[in-house]
Structure formats: C-alpha cells, structure tokens
Amino acid sequence: MSSLPALFLSFLLLPHFFLFARSEPTQDKQSLLNFLSAIPHSPRVLWNPSVSACSWVGVVCDSTNSSVVILRLPGVGLIGPIPTNTLGRLSSLRVLSLRSNRISSPIPPDLSNLTHLRSLYLQDNDFSGGFPDFVVSLTRLSRLDLSSNSFSGPIPFGLTNLTKLTRLYLQNNNFSGTLPSINQDGSITSFNVSNNALNGSIPSTLSQFPDSAFAGNLALCGGPLPPCTPFFPSPAPSPSLPTPPPAAVSKSKKKLSTAAIIGIVVGSVLALILLLVILLLCLRKRKHQPDKTPKPMATAAAAGGTRSIPVAEAGTSSSRDDITGGSIEAAERNKLVFLEGGIYSFDLEDLLRASAEVLGKGSVGTSYKAVLEEGTTVVVKRLKDVVVGKKEFETQMEVLGEVGNRHENVLGLRAYYFSKDEKLLVYDYLPTGSLSALLHGNVLGNSTFLTLNLCLFGFDLCLSIHLLVAVQKLSSFWF
C-alpha cells in the first residue's frame, strides 16, 4: 500500500521530465552555428547541428538548457575578425574564452550586449587598435585578459567603472600614456601591465603590486619602481669628499658671495675706465685731423674785386693730393678733357691755382672768369644738381662742342671735367662784353655774361650755352 502513492507521483512528474530532457537553446544554437560558419577554423571544432548545442565541445548551458552561459574555444585555429550578430546574441553568456587563436580586429560592437559576462579571455591573438570600447560597459566583469596582442593607445579611465574587477592582464601590448587610478577600492588582486610603452608615475592604488607587473615600461616610475626624477634635481654631493658641518657650509657660502660682489664691482670699474680711454682717444684723433674745409686756389687782389674758384667747386676734393691723384689711375680720372678746336695746354691743377671772378649765376650753375698764371683767360662753368653717368655726360659734351664749332655766334666749349661730385665746363673768354650788356646796357660792368639753358636730345641733362658775342658781330646777328 505504501508504494502506491509513490507510483502515482512518478506518473505525475514523468511529462515534466521528458519536457526537461527535450529543452534546447534554439536561438543561441543558431548564433553559434552562424559564428562557426563565418570564421575560418580548424577541423577540431565539429558541431553537429542535429544534436543539442549543450552537448557541443566548448559549450556549456544553464541548468535548464535554455541558454548558453559558457563558451570556451582556446587554440582551435580561429582566424580573422569575429563576425557580427553571432556571439553578441548570446545574451546569457558569463564566460567567453577565445584565447590562443589568430583572431584579429575589428571587434564587433555588439559584444557590449553581453551584460552578464564575468570572464573575458582574448589573450594570444592578433587584435590591434585601441582598447576595446565595449569592455568598459561590462560592469559585471571580474576577470579580463587582453595580454599578448597588439593593442595600442591609452588605457581608458573608464576601467574604474568595473568595480567587480579582480584580475586585469594587459601585458605584452603597445599601450601608451599614463596609468589611470583604477583599483580605488582595492578589489584587484592580480594585475600586470608589463612590456608596454606606459609612462609617468604609478598611481598609489597600484603601488602594492610587484615591480614585475610594471617591467618593460621604461618611462614608468614610482611605486615599486625607482622614484620619479624631478625636473630640476639637486646635485648629489661628491662621495669622495666628507660632508662639511652646517656652520662651515654657511661660512663658505658667505665668502663666495662676497668674492662675487667684489669681482662684479672691479669688472664694472675696469669696463668704465676702458670706455673712457676709448672715448678720449677718439676725441684726440678727431681734434688732430687736418681741416678739410675747401681752400681757395689763389687769392685775387682786393682792389680788383675778384675771388678764387673754391676747390670744392672745381674738383672732387679740397686736397691737392686728392685732385692730382697718387697714381696713374687717379691722374687719368682728374684730368681735363679738351675738345676739338681748342688751343689750350693747361691742366686741372693750373686751373685750380687760377684767380677767379664771378660772372653770373644760372639755374644750373655759376660761371667764373679764371685767369691762369701764364696769363690765359677762360670762362669756367661749375654745374650743380646734374645727375648723369659719365658716358652720357661725355656724349652731351661732344654735341655741345660741335654746336660751338658750327655756329659762329655761339661760344664754343673747349674743355670739360667730370667726376662724381663735380662737373666743370671751360669756354673761351670774350673781353668785348656780352649780348645782355649790348641789349640792356652795361649796368653790371663791361663783361656781363649771359647764360642760356639748353636741354639736349630729351635727356635729363640741362646744360648752359654761353653767348658771348663780339661787338663787331652784333650787327650781322640782329640786322
């Protein structure tokens, strides 16, 4: 009789037993089949679609076989990136291990849907690029291993959101920058960031880990590593010399300061004395320099009312040595150039020694009556404000000489002198008077000199034609 209720209870539970045995994670199974068909892999992974996914290699389901909670495929020859809409649909997955394969980036962003994930193992693959963004959203993650890949860039500060993290392995990558202050609550018990390109000071929240956890980062300092060097370190004392007592150090510094002050004062005084000596020498040299004021070539008699031609007006220098020159080249440069038809044989130095009398002033210069030592009398025209090259000046002088030779009523040009600062014209002197005196009366004396300005051939050179017309030729000129 006692076995009868037990038999009755077995018949009641039998349908539920068969229902439990036939349970299958259909959606997860299809996601796994899509993953395996889209990524190259070795023949070691043989999933039979006709049997339950919970019986496949590397797959573990929950107690009701309604969902996949663990997927472990280490070293099965997976190659290439993870396909999208495959593993990211395993919403109940708690452990994902794809270590020791040849999986590469990019990592699909839909892995952020694995909100129940607690352990993620992606070490020993070919991942690259920055730190995976989806990781910082997996707040239930307790174990993370991204070691031995080619990740680069900074380690994100968002790792501080993973408050349940106990193990973090990021070694053998190319991470750079500074370490964030993770492990604020001290929950991380195993940590390794060795062999990266990190720099800066190790946060105090990570200083309890051994130096091997930070090895291979040449720019890291502090914590278990040697202390960080300040920007301006104080010089270390020499190990060979004993450290002097504090009183001796203070006395030495005081003596050094006094010596430095004395040196500065002495140097300043010497510099001032040297400056004064140089100034005095310059003033003395300037005082003893010869006066370069233009000197007259010859002094005319006061009773005659004549004056000398200033040297500055007749040459390029007030010094006779500068005028005559100290070499053949200088003499060639300072000589008079005589035109055809002239009968004179004097030189520039003879002209400079001649007595002079102002005949008149025009817009282009002043005319002088010059009487040389041997008695020859000529008219010298000193041009002013004439800027022209030597070749052009010589050409115009030749033209002006031709005009005087061809026209009997135009006074002929006999010689000229050219230099950069001075330009002189030499004409015959006619003692019988000028055209101005005959036209308007001899109000200024018997030898008024009339100057007409002539601009030749459109050049910017305006010269003077002096009309000294003999009295006996005036009737033919006018009548």
Short mmCIF file of C-alpha atoms in Angstrom, two decimals:
data_model
loop_
_atom_site.label_atom_id
_atom_site.label_comp_id
_atom_site.label_asym_id
_atom_site.label_seq_id
_atom_site.Cartn_x
_atom_site.Cartn_y
_atom_site.Cartn_z
CA MET A 1 0.00 0.00 0.00
CA SER A 2 2.87 2.38 0.72
CA SER A 3 4.27 2.04 -2.80
CA LEU A 4 1.03 3.08 -4.39
CA PRO A 5 1.38 6.87 -3.67
CA ALA A 6 4.96 6.85 -4.92
CA LEU A 7 3.95 5.27 -8.17
CA PHE A 8 1.18 7.80 -8.56
CA LEU A 9 3.64 10.67 -8.02
CA SER A 10 6.00 9.27 -10.65
CA PHE A 11 3.26 9.28 -13.24
CA LEU A 12 2.56 12.94 -12.45
CA LEU A 13 6.21 14.03 -12.85
CA LEU A 14 7.01 11.95 -15.94
CA PRO A 15 5.73 14.50 -18.53
CA HIS A 16 7.79 17.24 -16.91
CA PHE A 17 10.86 15.01 -17.06
CA PHE A 18 10.51 14.41 -20.77
CA LEU A 19 9.89 18.15 -21.36
CA PHE A 20 13.06 18.98 -19.44
CA ALA A 21 15.06 16.45 -21.43
CA ARG A 22 13.94 17.87 -24.73
CA SER A 23 14.78 21.58 -23.81
CA GLU A 24 17.12 23.26 -26.34
CA PRO A 25 18.70 26.83 -26.56
CA THR A 26 17.46 27.28 -30.11
CA GLN A 27 18.41 30.93 -30.58
CA ASP A 28 21.86 30.52 -29.03
CA LYS A 29 22.44 27.37 -31.08
CA GLN A 30 21.75 29.23 -34.33
CA SER A 31 24.07 32.08 -33.27
CA LEU A 32 26.88 29.60 -32.61
CA LEU A 33 26.36 27.91 -35.96
CA ASN A 34 26.46 31.29 -37.72
CA PHE A 35 29.69 32.15 -35.87
CA LEU A 36 31.40 28.90 -36.83
CA SER A 37 30.33 29.11 -40.46
CA ALA A 38 31.54 32.71 -40.87
CA ILE A 39 35.04 32.38 -39.37
CA PRO A 40 37.79 30.05 -40.61
CA HIS A 41 38.72 27.36 -38.08
CA SER A 42 40.46 24.03 -37.73
CA PRO A 43 38.62 20.70 -38.11
CA ARG A 44 38.86 20.19 -34.36
CA VAL A 45 35.60 22.06 -33.90
CA LEU A 46 32.85 19.69 -35.06
CA TRP A 47 29.42 20.83 -34.01
CA ASN A 48 26.61 18.52 -35.10
CA PRO A 49 23.51 20.59 -35.82
CA SER A 50 21.30 17.54 -35.26
CA VAL A 51 22.17 17.26 -31.57
CA SER A 52 21.68 19.71 -28.75
CA ALA A 53 24.13 22.66 -28.59
CA CYS A 54 24.60 21.95 -24.93
CA SER A 55 26.48 18.80 -25.89
CA TRP A 56 28.92 20.52 -28.22
CA VAL A 57 32.61 20.87 -27.44
CA GLY A 58 33.32 24.10 -25.57
CA VAL A 59 29.66 24.94 -24.96
CA VAL A 60 28.03 24.89 -21.52
CA CYS A 61 24.37 25.66 -20.96
CA ASP A 62 22.50 26.63 -17.81
CA SER A 63 20.70 24.13 -15.65
CA THR A 64 17.57 24.23 -17.80
CA ASN A 65 19.47 24.02 -21.11
CA SER A 66 17.65 27.14 -22.21
CA SER A 67 20.69 29.30 -22.85
CA VAL A 68 24.45 29.11 -23.35
CA VAL A 69 26.41 30.52 -20.40
CA ILE A 70 29.97 29.40 -21.18
CA LEU A 71 31.86 29.32 -24.50
CA ARG A 72 35.44 28.13 -24.47
CA LEU A 73 37.27 27.76 -27.80
CA PRO A 74 41.01 28.09 -26.93
CA GLY A 75 43.56 27.20 -29.60
CA VAL A 76 41.10 25.86 -32.18
CA GLY A 77 42.59 27.78 -35.12
CA LEU A 78 40.04 30.59 -35.38
CA ILE A 79 41.29 33.11 -37.94
CA GLY A 80 40.12 36.63 -38.75
CA PRO A 81 37.64 39.04 -37.10
CA ILE A 82 34.68 37.96 -35.03
CA PRO A 83 31.52 38.05 -37.20
CA THR A 84 28.81 40.48 -36.14
CA ASN A 85 25.39 39.31 -34.91
CA THR A 86 26.82 36.00 -33.73
CA LEU A 87 28.46 35.94 -30.31
CA GLY A 88 26.84 39.25 -29.42
CA ARG A 89 23.45 37.47 -29.35
CA LEU A 90 24.44 35.11 -26.52
CA SER A 91 22.75 37.39 -24.00
CA SER A 92 23.19 35.00 -21.05
CA LEU A 93 26.89 34.32 -21.64
CA ARG A 94 29.02 34.55 -18.50
CA VAL A 95 32.38 33.23 -19.68
CA LEU A 96 33.94 33.81 -23.11
CA SER A 97 37.36 32.35 -23.85
CA LEU A 98 38.83 32.71 -27.36
CA ARG A 99 42.48 32.73 -26.31
CA SER A 100 45.43 31.39 -28.35
CA ASN A 101 43.86 31.78 -31.77
CA ARG A 102 44.55 34.14 -34.65
CA ILE A 103 41.51 36.35 -34.26
CA SER A 104 42.06 39.93 -35.41
CA SER A 105 40.34 43.29 -35.24
CA PRO A 106 37.87 44.80 -35.52
CA ILE A 107 35.93 43.52 -32.55
CA PRO A 108 32.17 43.86 -33.23
CA PRO A 109 30.50 46.46 -31.01
CA ASP A 110 27.52 44.14 -30.34
CA LEU A 111 29.65 42.32 -27.74
CA SER A 112 28.53 45.10 -25.42
CA ASN A 113 25.20 43.19 -25.24
CA LEU A 114 26.94 40.54 -23.12
CA THR A 115 25.94 42.33 -19.93
CA HIS A 116 26.12 39.12 -17.83
CA LEU A 117 29.73 38.45 -18.85
CA ARG A 118 32.04 37.91 -15.91
CA SER A 119 35.17 36.49 -17.53
CA LEU A 120 36.67 37.54 -20.87
CA TYR A 121 39.81 35.85 -22.19
CA LEU A 122 41.15 37.21 -25.51
CA GLN A 123 44.92 36.80 -24.91
CA ASP A 124 47.38 35.48 -27.51
CA ASN A 125 45.55 36.68 -30.62
CA ASP A 126 46.17 39.25 -33.35
CA PHE A 127 43.96 42.06 -32.07
CA SER A 128 45.15 45.62 -32.75
CA GLY A 129 43.92 49.18 -32.46
CA GLY A 130 42.78 50.94 -29.32
CA PHE A 131 41.44 49.50 -26.13
CA PRO A 132 38.10 47.71 -26.89
CA ASP A 133 35.34 50.21 -26.10
CA PHE A 134 32.70 47.60 -25.22
CA VAL A 135 34.73 46.34 -22.27
CA VAL A 136 34.07 49.39 -20.06
CA SER A 137 30.30 48.74 -20.32
CA LEU A 138 30.57 45.20 -18.92
CA THR A 139 30.05 46.23 -15.30
CA ARG A 140 29.82 42.63 -14.01
CA LEU A 141 33.25 41.72 -15.40
CA SER A 142 35.62 40.27 -12.82
CA ARG A 143 38.38 38.77 -14.99
CA LEU A 144 39.84 40.48 -18.10
CA ASP A 145 42.82 39.22 -20.08
CA LEU A 146 43.89 41.12 -23.22
CA SER A 147 47.59 40.25 -22.99
CA SER A 148 49.91 39.33 -25.87
CA ASN A 149 48.10 41.23 -28.62
CA SER A 150 48.90 44.47 -30.47
CA PHE A 151 46.53 46.85 -28.71
CA SER A 152 47.79 50.44 -28.57
CA GLY A 153 46.81 53.85 -27.27
CA PRO A 154 45.93 54.81 -23.71
CA ILE A 155 44.33 52.61 -21.11
CA PRO A 156 40.89 54.21 -20.58
CA PHE A 157 39.91 55.74 -17.27
CA GLY A 158 36.54 54.04 -17.76
CA LEU A 159 38.03 50.89 -16.25
CA THR A 160 37.27 52.47 -12.89
CA ASN A 161 33.61 51.65 -13.61
CA LEU A 162 34.41 47.94 -13.38
CA THR A 163 34.08 47.80 -9.62
CA LYS A 164 33.91 43.99 -9.54
CA LEU A 165 37.18 43.52 -11.43
CA THR A 166 39.62 41.25 -9.58
CA ARG A 167 42.10 40.29 -12.28
CA LEU A 168 43.46 42.50 -15.05
CA TYR A 169 46.13 41.41 -17.52
CA LEU A 170 47.26 43.86 -20.21
CA GLN A 171 50.92 42.90 -20.61
CA ASN A 172 52.78 42.47 -23.92
CA ASN A 173 50.88 45.09 -25.91
CA ASN A 174 51.65 48.62 -27.12
CA PHE A 175 49.59 50.63 -24.64
CA SER A 176 50.93 54.13 -24.04
CA GLY A 177 50.23 57.11 -21.81
CA THR A 178 49.79 57.13 -18.08
CA LEU A 179 48.13 54.55 -15.89
CA PRO A 180 44.63 55.52 -14.69
CA SER A 181 43.92 55.41 -10.97
CA ILE A 182 41.99 52.15 -11.03
CA ASN A 183 41.54 49.79 -8.06
CA GLN A 184 40.21 52.54 -5.85
CA ASP A 185 38.51 50.02 -3.58
CA GLY A 186 41.39 47.52 -3.68
CA SER A 187 39.35 44.78 -5.31
CA ILE A 188 42.02 43.88 -7.91
CA THR A 189 44.19 41.08 -6.58
CA SER A 190 46.16 40.24 -9.74
CA PHE A 191 47.50 42.89 -12.11
CA ASN A 192 50.06 43.08 -14.95
CA VAL A 193 50.85 45.83 -17.49
CA SER A 194 54.47 44.89 -18.24
CA ASN A 195 56.11 45.31 -21.65
CA ASN A 196 54.10 48.27 -22.93
CA ALA A 197 55.01 51.91 -23.60
CA LEU A 198 53.46 53.44 -20.50
CA ASN A 199 54.97 56.48 -18.81
CA GLY A 200 54.57 58.66 -15.79
CA SER A 201 54.12 57.88 -12.15
CA ILE A 202 52.43 54.68 -10.96
CA PRO A 203 49.21 55.54 -9.08
CA SER A 204 49.25 54.82 -5.37
CA THR A 205 46.25 52.50 -5.83
CA LEU A 206 48.51 50.13 -7.83
CA SER A 207 51.75 50.51 -5.91
CA GLN A 208 51.18 47.32 -3.91
CA PHE A 209 51.85 45.11 -6.91
CA PRO A 210 55.41 43.83 -7.55
CA ASP A 211 57.79 45.57 -9.93
CA SER A 212 57.44 42.67 -12.38
CA ALA A 213 53.89 43.85 -13.06
CA PHE A 214 55.32 47.11 -14.49
CA ALA A 215 58.59 45.89 -16.05
CA GLY A 216 59.36 46.81 -19.64
CA ASN A 217 57.84 50.30 -19.41
CA LEU A 218 60.99 52.43 -19.47
CA ALA A 219 59.20 55.69 -18.63
CA LEU A 220 57.26 54.40 -15.62
CA CYS A 221 58.44 55.39 -12.18
CA GLY A 222 57.32 55.41 -8.59
CA GLY A 223 55.62 52.73 -6.56
CA PRO A 224 57.66 49.51 -6.69
CA LEU A 225 59.91 51.07 -9.36
CA PRO A 226 62.61 53.70 -8.72
CA PRO A 227 61.19 57.07 -7.68
CA CYS A 228 60.42 59.64 -10.35
CA THR A 229 63.21 62.13 -11.06
CA PRO A 230 62.20 65.80 -10.56
CA PHE A 231 62.60 68.23 -13.44
CA PHE A 232 65.40 70.14 -11.67
CA PRO A 233 67.21 67.67 -9.41
CA SER A 234 69.62 68.99 -6.85
CA PRO A 235 73.21 67.89 -7.48
CA ALA A 236 74.27 64.90 -5.47
CA PRO A 237 77.21 65.51 -3.11
CA SER A 238 80.56 64.11 -4.15
CA PRO A 239 81.12 60.75 -2.44
CA SER A 240 84.87 61.35 -2.19
CA LEU A 241 84.59 64.50 -0.08
CA PRO A 242 83.34 64.47 3.52
CA THR A 243 80.23 66.48 4.16
CA PRO A 244 81.20 69.72 5.92
CA PRO A 245 79.33 70.73 9.04
CA PRO A 246 76.46 73.19 8.60
CA ALA A 247 78.42 76.09 10.07
CA ALA A 248 81.29 75.58 7.62
CA VAL A 249 78.89 75.42 4.69
CA SER A 250 77.26 78.68 5.71
CA LYS A 251 80.64 80.39 6.08
CA SER A 252 81.80 79.14 2.67
CA LYS A 253 78.67 80.44 1.01
CA LYS A 254 79.17 83.82 2.66
CA LYS A 255 82.77 84.12 1.41
CA LEU A 256 81.75 83.12 -2.10
CA SER A 257 79.05 85.76 -2.17
CA THR A 258 81.49 88.49 -1.10
CA ALA A 259 84.04 87.47 -3.71
CA ALA A 260 81.39 87.54 -6.38
CA ILE A 261 80.34 91.07 -5.39
CA ILE A 262 83.95 92.29 -5.42
CA GLY A 263 84.50 90.73 -8.84
CA ILE A 264 81.44 92.43 -10.25
CA VAL A 265 82.48 95.83 -8.88
CA VAL A 266 86.06 95.54 -10.16
CA GLY A 267 84.88 94.39 -13.56
CA SER A 268 82.45 97.29 -13.83
CA VAL A 269 85.15 99.83 -12.90
CA LEU A 270 87.61 98.40 -15.43
CA ALA A 271 84.98 98.44 -18.14
CA LEU A 272 84.15 102.09 -17.39
CA ILE A 273 87.84 103.09 -17.47
CA LEU A 274 88.33 101.30 -20.78
CA LEU A 275 85.31 103.07 -22.22
CA LEU A 276 86.63 106.48 -21.12
CA VAL A 277 90.07 105.76 -22.64
CA ILE A 278 88.50 104.83 -25.98
CA LEU A 279 86.37 107.99 -25.92
CA LEU A 280 89.40 110.21 -25.19
CA LEU A 281 91.41 108.61 -27.99
CA CYS A 282 88.59 109.21 -30.44
CA LEU A 283 88.27 112.86 -29.41
CA ARG A 284 92.02 113.37 -29.65
CA LYS A 285 92.20 111.78 -33.07
CA ARG A 286 89.34 113.93 -34.28
CA LYS A 287 90.97 117.06 -32.87
CA HIS A 288 94.26 116.42 -34.68
CA GLN A 289 92.70 115.64 -38.03
CA PRO A 290 93.54 118.23 -40.72
CA ASP A 291 90.85 120.73 -41.57
CA LYS A 292 89.09 119.61 -44.69
CA THR A 293 87.43 122.97 -45.32
CA PRO A 294 87.81 123.88 -49.01
CA LYS A 295 90.68 126.25 -49.55
CA PRO A 296 90.86 128.78 -52.35
CA MET A 297 93.22 128.08 -55.21
CA ALA A 298 94.51 131.55 -55.40
CA THR A 299 93.68 134.88 -53.83
CA ALA A 300 92.63 137.71 -56.03
CA ALA A 301 93.59 141.29 -55.39
CA ALA A 302 91.17 143.03 -53.12
CA ALA A 303 91.17 146.14 -55.27
CA GLY A 304 90.19 144.20 -58.38
CA GLY A 305 87.08 142.72 -56.76
CA THR A 306 87.94 139.18 -57.84
CA ARG A 307 87.77 135.88 -55.92
CA SER A 308 89.22 132.39 -56.24
CA ILE A 309 87.40 129.31 -57.53
CA PRO A 310 86.82 127.12 -54.44
CA VAL A 311 88.44 123.75 -54.69
CA ALA A 312 85.20 122.08 -53.62
CA GLU A 313 83.60 123.78 -56.58
CA ALA A 314 86.26 122.77 -59.05
CA GLY A 315 87.11 119.22 -58.03
CA THR A 316 86.03 116.26 -56.02
CA SER A 317 88.32 117.03 -53.06
CA SER A 318 89.83 120.04 -51.35
CA SER A 319 93.19 118.29 -51.11
CA ARG A 320 95.65 118.80 -53.93
CA ASP A 321 96.85 115.22 -53.49
CA ASP A 322 93.30 114.01 -54.00
CA ILE A 323 92.89 116.15 -57.12
CA THR A 324 96.15 115.23 -58.79
CA GLY A 325 95.97 111.63 -57.54
CA GLY A 326 98.66 109.37 -56.18
CA SER A 327 98.64 107.02 -59.15
CA ILE A 328 98.22 106.92 -62.89
CA GLU A 329 94.60 105.86 -62.47
CA ALA A 330 93.83 108.85 -60.22
CA ALA A 331 95.57 111.26 -62.61
CA GLU A 332 93.54 109.87 -65.51
CA ARG A 333 90.35 110.37 -63.55
CA ASN A 334 91.09 114.02 -62.56
CA LYS A 335 92.31 115.45 -65.84
CA LEU A 336 90.59 117.96 -68.14
CA VAL A 337 89.22 116.69 -71.43
CA PHE A 338 89.89 119.14 -74.31
CA LEU A 339 87.59 119.19 -77.33
CA GLU A 340 88.48 119.73 -80.95
CA GLY A 341 89.27 123.33 -81.87
CA GLY A 342 90.88 124.33 -78.58
CA ILE A 343 94.36 125.84 -78.30
CA TYR A 344 94.90 125.45 -74.55
CA SER A 345 97.53 123.29 -72.89
CA PHE A 346 96.91 123.86 -69.16
CA ASP A 347 95.79 121.10 -66.81
CA LEU A 348 93.36 120.87 -63.93
CA GLU A 349 95.93 121.92 -61.34
CA ASP A 350 96.73 125.08 -63.32
CA LEU A 351 93.03 125.85 -63.42
CA LEU A 352 92.69 125.34 -59.69
CA ARG A 353 95.50 127.81 -58.99
CA ALA A 354 93.91 130.50 -61.16
CA SER A 355 92.29 133.63 -59.75
CA ALA A 356 88.56 133.78 -60.33
CA GLU A 357 85.80 136.34 -60.70
CA VAL A 358 82.11 135.57 -60.65
CA LEU A 359 80.47 136.45 -63.95
CA GLY A 360 76.96 135.21 -63.22
CA LYS A 361 74.74 132.55 -61.73
CA GLY A 362 72.19 130.50 -63.60
CA SER A 363 69.72 127.78 -62.79
CA VAL A 364 72.29 125.07 -63.49
CA GLY A 365 75.40 126.61 -62.01
CA THR A 366 77.81 129.52 -61.57
CA SER A 367 80.18 131.00 -64.18
CA TYR A 368 83.67 132.28 -63.32
CA LYS A 369 86.28 134.29 -65.19
CA ALA A 370 89.55 132.45 -64.47
CA VAL A 371 92.97 133.98 -65.15
CA LEU A 372 95.74 131.38 -65.19
CA GLU A 373 99.29 132.07 -64.03
CA GLU A 374 100.67 132.33 -67.57
CA GLY A 375 98.01 134.93 -68.43
CA THR A 376 95.46 132.79 -70.26
CA THR A 377 91.86 133.83 -69.50
CA VAL A 378 88.95 131.34 -69.76
CA VAL A 379 85.40 131.02 -68.51
CA VAL A 380 84.66 128.13 -66.12
CA LYS A 381 81.08 126.96 -65.60
CA ARG A 382 80.51 124.86 -62.47
CA LEU A 383 77.36 122.79 -62.86
CA LYS A 384 75.12 121.95 -59.93
CA ASP A 385 72.38 119.38 -59.37
CA VAL A 386 73.30 117.48 -62.54
CA VAL A 387 72.96 113.75 -62.05
CA VAL A 388 74.15 111.83 -65.09
CA GLY A 389 76.50 108.99 -65.96
CA LYS A 390 79.98 109.60 -67.30
CA LYS A 391 79.36 108.19 -70.79
CA GLU A 392 76.17 110.17 -71.24
CA PHE A 393 77.89 113.32 -69.99
CA GLU A 394 80.78 112.89 -72.43
CA THR A 395 78.36 112.34 -75.31
CA GLN A 396 76.49 115.57 -74.50
CA MET A 397 79.76 117.45 -74.22
CA GLU A 398 80.78 116.29 -77.70
CA VAL A 399 77.45 117.50 -79.07
CA LEU A 400 77.81 120.84 -77.29
CA GLY A 401 81.32 121.25 -78.69
CA GLU A 402 80.04 120.59 -82.22
CA VAL A 403 77.36 123.25 -81.78
CA GLY A 404 80.01 125.84 -80.85
CA ASN A 405 82.25 124.88 -83.79
CA ARG A 406 79.47 125.07 -86.38
CA HIS A 407 77.78 128.30 -85.30
CA GLU A 408 79.93 131.42 -85.27
CA ASN A 409 77.60 133.28 -82.91
CA VAL A 410 77.65 130.57 -80.23
CA LEU A 411 80.56 130.46 -77.82
CA GLY A 412 82.40 127.15 -78.21
CA LEU A 413 83.07 124.62 -75.44
CA ARG A 414 86.81 123.98 -75.23
CA ALA A 415 87.18 121.51 -72.33
CA TYR A 416 85.28 119.81 -69.55
CA TYR A 417 85.90 117.97 -66.33
CA PHE A 418 83.75 115.11 -64.95
CA SER A 419 83.72 113.44 -61.57
CA LYS A 420 81.02 112.02 -59.37
CA ASP A 421 80.66 115.21 -57.35
CA GLU A 422 81.90 117.92 -59.72
CA LYS A 423 81.28 118.82 -63.36
CA LEU A 424 83.15 121.80 -64.97
CA LEU A 425 82.85 123.36 -68.43
CA VAL A 426 85.65 125.55 -69.92
CA TYR A 427 84.87 128.19 -72.60
CA ASP A 428 86.77 130.93 -74.43
CA TYR A 429 86.60 134.32 -72.78
CA LEU A 430 85.45 137.28 -74.94
CA PRO A 431 86.54 140.56 -73.41
CA THR A 432 84.25 142.68 -75.63
CA GLY A 433 81.19 142.07 -73.47
CA SER A 434 78.06 140.00 -73.58
CA LEU A 435 74.79 140.00 -75.50
CA SER A 436 72.94 141.01 -72.32
CA ALA A 437 75.08 144.13 -71.93
CA LEU A 438 74.51 145.17 -75.54
CA LEU A 439 70.74 144.60 -75.30
CA HIS A 440 70.05 146.06 -71.86
CA GLY A 441 73.04 148.21 -71.12
CA ASN A 442 76.21 147.55 -69.24
CA VAL A 443 74.75 148.03 -65.81
CA LEU A 444 76.94 145.40 -64.15
CA GLY A 445 80.22 146.21 -65.83
CA ASN A 446 81.93 145.62 -69.13
CA SER A 447 81.85 141.81 -69.01
CA THR A 448 78.31 140.72 -68.12
CA PHE A 449 77.94 137.09 -69.08
CA LEU A 450 74.62 135.83 -70.48
CA THR A 451 73.70 132.21 -69.84
CA LEU A 452 71.06 130.29 -71.81
CA ASN A 453 69.94 126.85 -70.66
CA LEU A 454 69.72 124.09 -73.24
CA CYS A 455 68.26 120.60 -72.70
CA LEU A 456 69.80 118.32 -75.28
CA PHE A 457 68.01 115.48 -77.04
CA GLY A 458 65.38 114.81 -74.36
CA PHE A 459 67.85 113.69 -71.71
CA ASP A 460 67.53 114.75 -68.08
CA LEU A 461 70.72 116.80 -68.53
CA CYS A 462 70.31 120.53 -68.90
CA LEU A 463 73.49 122.41 -69.85
CA SER A 464 74.22 126.09 -70.44
CA ILE A 465 75.17 127.75 -73.72
CA HIS A 466 77.02 130.99 -73.04
CA LEU A 467 76.52 133.66 -75.60
CA LEU A 468 79.47 135.99 -75.55
CA VAL A 469 79.04 137.80 -78.74
CA ALA A 470 81.65 140.19 -80.06
CA VAL A 471 80.53 143.74 -80.64
CA GLN A 472 81.63 143.70 -84.24
CA LYS A 473 79.38 140.69 -84.96
CA LEU A 474 76.25 142.07 -83.30
CA SER A 475 75.03 143.95 -86.39
CA SER A 476 75.01 140.80 -88.51
CA PHE A 477 73.28 138.87 -85.71
CA TRP A 478 70.36 141.27 -85.33
CA PHE A 479 70.14 143.20 -88.61
#
